[in-house]
Amino acid sequence: MEKQFSVVGKRLPMVDAAAKVNGSAQFTDDLTFPGMLHGKLLRSPHPHAKILNIDVSKALRLPGVKGVVTGAEIPDRQYGIVPKARDEYALAKGKVRYIGDEVAAVCAIDPEIAEEAVDLIEVDYEVLPAVFNVQDSIKEGAPVIHEGVANNTSFAIRKEFGDVEKAFAESALVSEDSFYSQPVNHAPMEPHAAVAQYDPVRGQVVLWSSTQIPFFLRRNLSATLMIPESKVRVIKPKVGGGFGQKIDMFAKDFCAAWFAMKLGRPVKFVYERDEVFIVTRQRHPMHLTVKTGMAKDGRILAQQFLSYADGGAYNSTAPTMMALSCFFLMVPYHVPNLLYEGYHVYTNKPVGGAMRGHGIPQARFAVERQLDLMADRLNLDPADVRTKNSIKAGEPHPGGFVINTCGFAESVQLAAEAIGWKEKRGKLPFGRGVGMGGASFPSGVTNMSHISSGAVVQVGQDGGVNVLTGAADIGQGAETVIAQIVAEVLGVSLDDVRVTAADTGTTPLDPGTFGSGVTVRAGNAARIAAESVRKKLFECVADELEANPDDLVARDGVIFVTGSPEINITFPKALKAYQYKDLPMPLVGRASWMADTNEPTTLFTQPGNFSPNYSFMTQAAEVEVDTQTGKVKVLKMVTAHDCGRPINPMLVEGQLEGSIAGGMGQALYEDVITEKGQVMNPSFLDYGFPTTMEVPEMESIDIETDDPVGPFGAKEAGEGTQLSPAPAIVNAIYDAIGVNFNELPVTPEKILKALEEKKKQGV
Amino acid sequence: MTVFYRRLPKFDYVSPKTLSEAWELMQGTKGIDYQVFAGGTDVIPKLKRRQGQIPKCLIDIKGIQELDYIRYDANAGLAIGALASVYAVAHSCLVSEHHPALASAAGKIAAPQIQHRATVAGNICNAAPSADTAPALLVLDATVRCASVSGERSIPLKDFFTGPLQTALSDGEIVKEILVPRSSAGPSSCYFKLSPRRTLDLAVVGVAAFIRANNGKCDEIRIGLGSVGRTPLRAFSAESTLQNAKITEESIELAAKTAAEECWPRDSIRGSAAYRRAMVRVLVARAIKQCLSGKPLGTLC
């Protein structure tokens, strides 16, 4: 029997949509406090230099300035989101490693004075030789960016599954190709901001921050300020987008807290747009060489990867990023033999970090492009090659993944139909073409760092439901999804549910928004907490309804007996009955949830199930190339997507459509251009991500698979969709003009140059 | 770190309500720097970038209401007051009907919010090589009417741009209006802008064309180029190849090729010199054909 739901699976507006539209939603920069000060940061003008001396005396003398701090005064504690990769100081100690590195912070009575004071700080630098690309950085004798890190290589990973050499020998075709994926910026609409206030009585610092990870931020603040976690409270107001860029602690967080503690006054830092571009995070530029062995019929027999990620000046998420890049080469295709060798290399440039897809988009681009190349060489249809190689639910997986549900093959087929693959591929006039790319993504991680979420569901006398969750809604709708899950379990409407979230002082532990795990992890915690409330209520009303509690159903404000809806009691009456039985109010349920893990839970040494479940998708594009100007117009994009059962299809579509714009940016428009370490285009004018005017006709196809692990069968929908639009577009360009592009972005100039080359060769 | 956008520096700000008040203020501030501005969409970002010298005083002429107009007279032609916004010009039926190149160029500047604030006169006075309305006004043979306390004068637009961000305006002069003469050829002008995106971007190359043809012969032609030289340019050599010539694929191609050869593009993050040059060739040919087709491009009015 098909499951029926009243709230889950419905296209409901986000619970905070109205507040965002009418302007009453409070973002970090909207917060003001009496006596609040404003902070600004002095940043390095050099890509690599020793700090010999800092003279802050003139800045301190400027009227209105209340405090100045340099790296010399802060505790000698490095931070980073991955414990083994901590390499950053909130303010540089002795050395700067890229243009923009924080040297000192100022706070003053207004931002103008703070900015003026920053200019008055005098720093003596000894400029050091710098390196700006991976090739130079790993050379013997290259400048050392971090002491003790040989060849500037801060992380290396080598994994082998099966026997690659043997499989290559058995392959009908072995191709080796090199690819490059450029740095791109997340560019969230809301710049990074923080406000801190200190309570001297309780000895507690409260930080409101534009963050994706309140609890990790608390940990990093506690470590770097050297105060206990219990004395740090991090609150996440509304966040205007993150895409991974807000999963680190930044100087603004530390310095706001530092000044608040030292001065006893609230302090606010808001980054300017160019700071968001230069000193936060970007998607890692990555060089990848892929060698693939294929059977005559297109089956992948083996793949070998060599990747170099240009990490910029610090690690940020480096080990996780490299691991994701490696492991997720084993979905959505069955790769029986795989060898991955990857290096994270420091350079004197902006720092790479998590960004929607996190290390996988670069690898996916390489694989999806090469599949088309090899299909061509074997005279096979690239769509068929993808279907043929699809992993299947329930089959043993070479990496130890447990795939309970997989709609990948179906997604290829449906995306192909929707874009008109059979009629169009290879058959459109010169300049028009279609292409596709496939992908899969984890719904959070399991076998790493014991990540779990908690939830508390509380029902008051008036029937109002309050959910406490640590989940960090950054605009994707996490609070809405959690509210829908709780409303469905309790059989109440979405309006009855209020979510209190992401406050380390009041809400349960949650790792935050990353790895696309929120719906499955925090959603499951909320589901179980709500189920525990419902159980108490069912047990209370079972006698009255003369039924077994297990036979009761709660839906649409009524509790009834399965199969006999006429035997029922309304939710308010049930609550009243609960009170009249002298059972304690409020009704509370709580839960903590983490995915089953394989032991040992160390991603880097042992294979195992990476994630509670896996989403699958195919994106297909149709493009038109102006062969005189080289401009590409994306005419249509289709996404066929298996995210299990979507809790809110409208929010899922929002993710799919956003990912198309993001993928178009990566494929055609965006590039963080640096010259000798200086970012040249850190503005919305010069960094040309696609606008609504570029976005093509979009079609979303939902492939429902009822996943046994996800709440109500749900899987992730936020990040996976970002993996395949770029290769789909570049593959479509290949179909349109017969030119292979292995480097992103594919700009009009590159297209023209390639067409000229092609003409010259008389192809 | 190189400064891109900072908070505004300190300066005085005055807001005259009449031209004579403006002149008075300009004379009063003689000896110290002042900067006249209207929409401020170029002046304010420049100040935030600390580009050039910071003026001591900003004279905001937005309050001089008498300069806000778009007029058309069958004899005198089109007059665009100094305060006519880019949006108003882009959406004016008068402009679209008589000079489609100008309406289209104005409509391609930045985004609606900026178009409402920016003025066409300001776009010209900023004198950026990439100014979208400049190639259009060049091919429409526009003149700039300037006024100062000692009188008025007209400067042909082709003589107005003296260098990157430099104009022929003298100290104490304010642009009062831009005049576009009545065209004998009817609405046979157009503007093509090449940029990565359809909105917001500065032009990688901008090309405007005006043509009057009779029986397959070109009687009058003007070609304007943006973003391919120190100033917006007229492609005089290209024009002369087609002037009085028979219009054929070959002659159009020759004009396009000549335009590409006579411009002076440079390399920047927006595009290489070679690409820009090649695009001049493509767009000039397209623009000429567009003018000849007689088919109107979509208007915004």
PDB file of C-alpha atoms in Angstrom, chain A residues 43-45 111-112 115 119 272 274 626 628-629 631 669 678-679 684-686 688-689 693-694 748-749 752, chain B residues 1-2 4-7 10 50 194-202 269-272 275 279 282-283 286:
ATOM      1  CA  ARG A  43      45.279  42.405   5.923  1.00  0.00           C
ATOM      2  CA  SER A  44      48.559  41.471   4.337  1.00  0.00           C
ATOM      3  CA  PRO A  45      49.484  43.226   1.091  1.00  0.00           C
ATOM      4  CA  PRO A 111      33.199  51.365  10.878  1.00  0.00           C
ATOM      5  CA  GLU A 112      34.670  54.463   9.195  1.00  0.00           C
ATOM      6  CA  GLU A 115      38.871  51.571   8.705  1.00  0.00           C
ATOM      7  CA  ASP A 119      45.448  52.462   7.718  1.00  0.00           C
ATOM      8  CA  GLU A 272      33.040  43.650   2.687  1.00  0.00           C
ATOM      9  CA  ASP A 274      35.888  41.843  -1.658  1.00  0.00           C
ATOM     10  CA  ASP A 626      27.654  31.180 -31.503  1.00  0.00           C
ATOM     11  CA  GLN A 628      31.524  33.603 -34.527  1.00  0.00           C
ATOM     12  CA  THR A 629      31.741  34.999 -31.000  1.00  0.00           C
ATOM     13  CA  LYS A 631      29.416  32.515 -26.750  1.00  0.00           C
ATOM     14  CA  TYR A 669      31.468  32.051 -16.560  1.00  0.00           C
ATOM     15  CA  GLN A 678      46.255  39.102  -5.858  1.00  0.00           C
ATOM     16  CA  VAL A 679      42.618  38.385  -6.702  1.00  0.00           C
ATOM     17  CA  PHE A 684      29.842  41.214  -8.338  1.00  0.00           C
ATOM     18  CA  LEU A 685      30.669  43.313 -11.392  1.00  0.00           C
ATOM     19  CA  ASP A 686      33.878  41.552 -12.322  1.00  0.00           C
ATOM     20  CA  GLY A 688      30.566  37.156 -13.594  1.00  0.00           C
ATOM     21  CA  PHE A 689      28.354  34.426 -12.216  1.00  0.00           C
ATOM     22  CA  MET A 693      18.912  36.235 -17.490  1.00  0.00           C
ATOM     23  CA  GLU A 694      21.298  33.377 -18.284  1.00  0.00           C
ATOM     24  CA  PRO A 748      34.155  32.305 -25.640  1.00  0.00           C
ATOM     25  CA  GLU A 749      37.835  32.975 -26.340  1.00  0.00           C
ATOM     26  CA  LEU A 752      36.999  30.487 -30.837  1.00  0.00           C
TER      27      LEU A 752
ATOM     28  CA  MET B   1      45.707  43.700   0.190  1.00  0.00           C
ATOM     29  CA  THR B   2      44.858  45.908  -2.781  1.00  0.00           C
ATOM     30  CA  PHE B   4      38.927  47.484  -4.085  1.00  0.00           C
ATOM     31  CA  TYR B   5      35.957  49.100  -2.401  1.00  0.00           C
ATOM     32  CA  ARG B   6      36.303  51.122   0.778  1.00  0.00           C
ATOM     33  CA  ARG B   7      33.932  53.208   2.761  1.00  0.00           C
ATOM     34  CA  LYS B  10      35.384  62.549   3.605  1.00  0.00           C
ATOM     35  CA  ARG B  50      40.132  55.608  -4.104  1.00  0.00           C
ATOM     36  CA  LEU B 194      29.276  41.694 -26.449  1.00  0.00           C
ATOM     37  CA  SER B 195      29.649  40.723 -22.818  1.00  0.00           C
ATOM     38  CA  PRO B 196      29.745  37.408 -20.977  1.00  0.00           C
ATOM     39  CA  ARG B 197      26.298  37.916 -19.478  1.00  0.00           C
ATOM     40  CA  ARG B 198      23.167  39.539 -20.800  1.00  0.00           C
ATOM     41  CA  THR B 199      23.088  42.107 -17.984  1.00  0.00           C
ATOM     42  CA  LEU B 200      25.413  43.825 -15.508  1.00  0.00           C
ATOM     43  CA  ASP B 201      28.669  43.418 -17.403  1.00  0.00           C
ATOM     44  CA  LEU B 202      30.845  46.056 -18.957  1.00  0.00           C
ATOM     45  CA  ILE B 269      40.673  40.311 -17.493  1.00  0.00           C
ATOM     46  CA  ARG B 270      37.575  40.931 -19.591  1.00  0.00           C
ATOM     47  CA  GLY B 271      39.159  39.775 -22.828  1.00  0.00           C
ATOM     48  CA  SER B 272      42.362  39.682 -24.815  1.00  0.00           C
ATOM     49  CA  TYR B 275      39.658  38.482 -29.116  1.00  0.00           C
ATOM     50  CA  MET B 279      34.865  40.518 -32.263  1.00  0.00           C
ATOM     51  CA  VAL B 282      32.073  40.023 -36.281  1.00  0.00           C
ATOM     52  CA  LEU B 283      29.932  42.683 -34.672  1.00  0.00           C
ATOM     53  CA  ARG B 286      26.327  42.058 -37.892  1.00  0.00           C
TER      54      ARG B 286
END
